[in-house]
XYZ file of C-alpha atoms in Angstrom:
114
model
C -144.099 -152.242 7.652
C -141.957 -152.649 4.543
C -138.589 -150.885 4.412
C -135.863 -150.819 1.803
C -132.144 -151.484 1.909
C -130.279 -148.140 1.829
C -127.155 -149.356 -0.005
C -125.927 -152.377 -1.906
C -125.107 -154.872 0.843
C -122.628 -157.765 0.698
C -123.942 -161.057 2.087
C -121.801 -162.549 4.832
C -124.067 -165.442 5.807
C -127.386 -166.885 4.680
C -129.218 -168.382 7.656
C -132.325 -169.419 5.766
C -134.580 -168.143 2.980
C -135.770 -165.241 5.139
C -132.779 -164.173 7.266
C -129.324 -163.050 6.120
C -126.322 -161.275 7.609
C -124.734 -158.495 5.560
C -121.811 -156.122 6.006
C -122.526 -152.475 5.325
C -119.633 -150.052 5.753
C -118.148 -151.871 8.761
C -121.594 -152.436 10.274
C -123.237 -155.839 10.509
C -126.929 -155.993 9.672
C -129.350 -158.858 10.057
C -131.995 -158.515 7.350
C -135.419 -160.139 7.441
C -137.545 -160.476 4.316
C -139.513 -163.267 2.758
C -137.204 -165.062 0.323
C -134.254 -162.657 0.707
C -131.807 -165.525 1.211
C -133.280 -167.939 -1.325
C -130.537 -169.159 -3.659
C -128.059 -166.617 -2.285
C -124.466 -167.262 -1.237
C -121.931 -165.319 0.829
C -120.219 -162.660 -1.256
C -123.266 -161.907 -3.378
C -124.924 -158.516 -3.145
C -128.356 -157.435 -2.006
C -129.325 -154.541 -4.220
C -130.165 -151.085 -2.908
C -133.922 -150.551 -2.496
C -134.627 -154.269 -1.974
C -137.743 -154.562 0.191
C -137.152 -155.876 3.715
C -139.412 -156.399 6.707
C -136.883 -155.672 9.452
C -133.228 -154.843 9.933
C -131.200 -155.234 13.104
C -127.974 -153.234 13.096
C -124.878 -154.323 15.033
C -122.549 -151.303 15.270
C -120.569 -151.893 18.453
C -117.182 -153.427 17.605
C -117.240 -155.903 20.506
C -120.753 -157.026 19.512
C -119.629 -157.427 15.887
C -116.742 -159.657 16.959
C -118.958 -161.705 19.280
C -121.632 -162.041 16.589
C -119.032 -163.228 14.084
C -117.798 -165.863 16.537
C -121.336 -167.013 17.284
C -122.240 -167.252 13.599
C -119.228 -169.523 13.073
C -120.076 -171.774 16.043
C -123.861 -171.875 16.320
C -126.091 -173.980 14.127
C -128.033 -171.927 11.541
C -131.370 -173.328 12.654
C -130.750 -172.398 16.290
C -129.600 -168.917 15.296
C -132.699 -168.430 13.114
C -135.067 -169.508 15.868
C -133.469 -166.997 18.243
C -133.512 -164.195 15.670
C -137.144 -164.898 14.793
C -138.003 -164.696 18.506
C -136.138 -161.387 18.839
C -137.927 -160.115 15.723
C -141.284 -161.144 17.190
C -140.534 -159.405 20.481
C -139.470 -156.251 18.641
C -142.725 -156.239 16.684
C -144.816 -156.947 19.769
C -143.331 -154.081 21.788
C -143.215 -151.924 18.620
C -139.741 -150.783 19.507
C -136.181 -151.245 18.286
C -134.275 -153.546 20.641
C -130.718 -152.848 21.726
C -128.117 -154.651 19.626
C -126.801 -156.348 22.782
C -129.947 -158.489 22.779
C -128.820 -160.321 19.646
C -125.429 -161.242 20.998
C -126.275 -161.695 24.669
C -129.548 -163.558 24.370
C -128.428 -165.926 21.637
C -125.181 -166.664 23.481
C -127.029 -167.354 26.764
C -129.644 -169.538 25.110
C -127.004 -171.500 23.202
C -124.975 -172.038 26.384
C -128.120 -173.181 28.217
C -129.098 -175.632 25.497
C -125.566 -177.052 25.265
């Protein structure tokens, strides 16, 4: 299902060509779309009504802080693999997953691998 970005969104981090992190009015969002991160850099904008496949919203302040710390410490490739797995699970169960999954699962998997 194709969705669209509701507002202009400022890029915080580009994980790969298909996954980016944006800040939207004090809310972190992980956006998935084919090519959305291609050639993009932090600080650039994603225009309103850009087509996206999926968005995960991180609203809880503690989760936002933990996500920011993880993004700074964890390798992009590892983060992308985890996010792609979470995206796949969300699609398979056809349900929005709790934002704690992004922070908790990635943190646990990273700790386990290390």
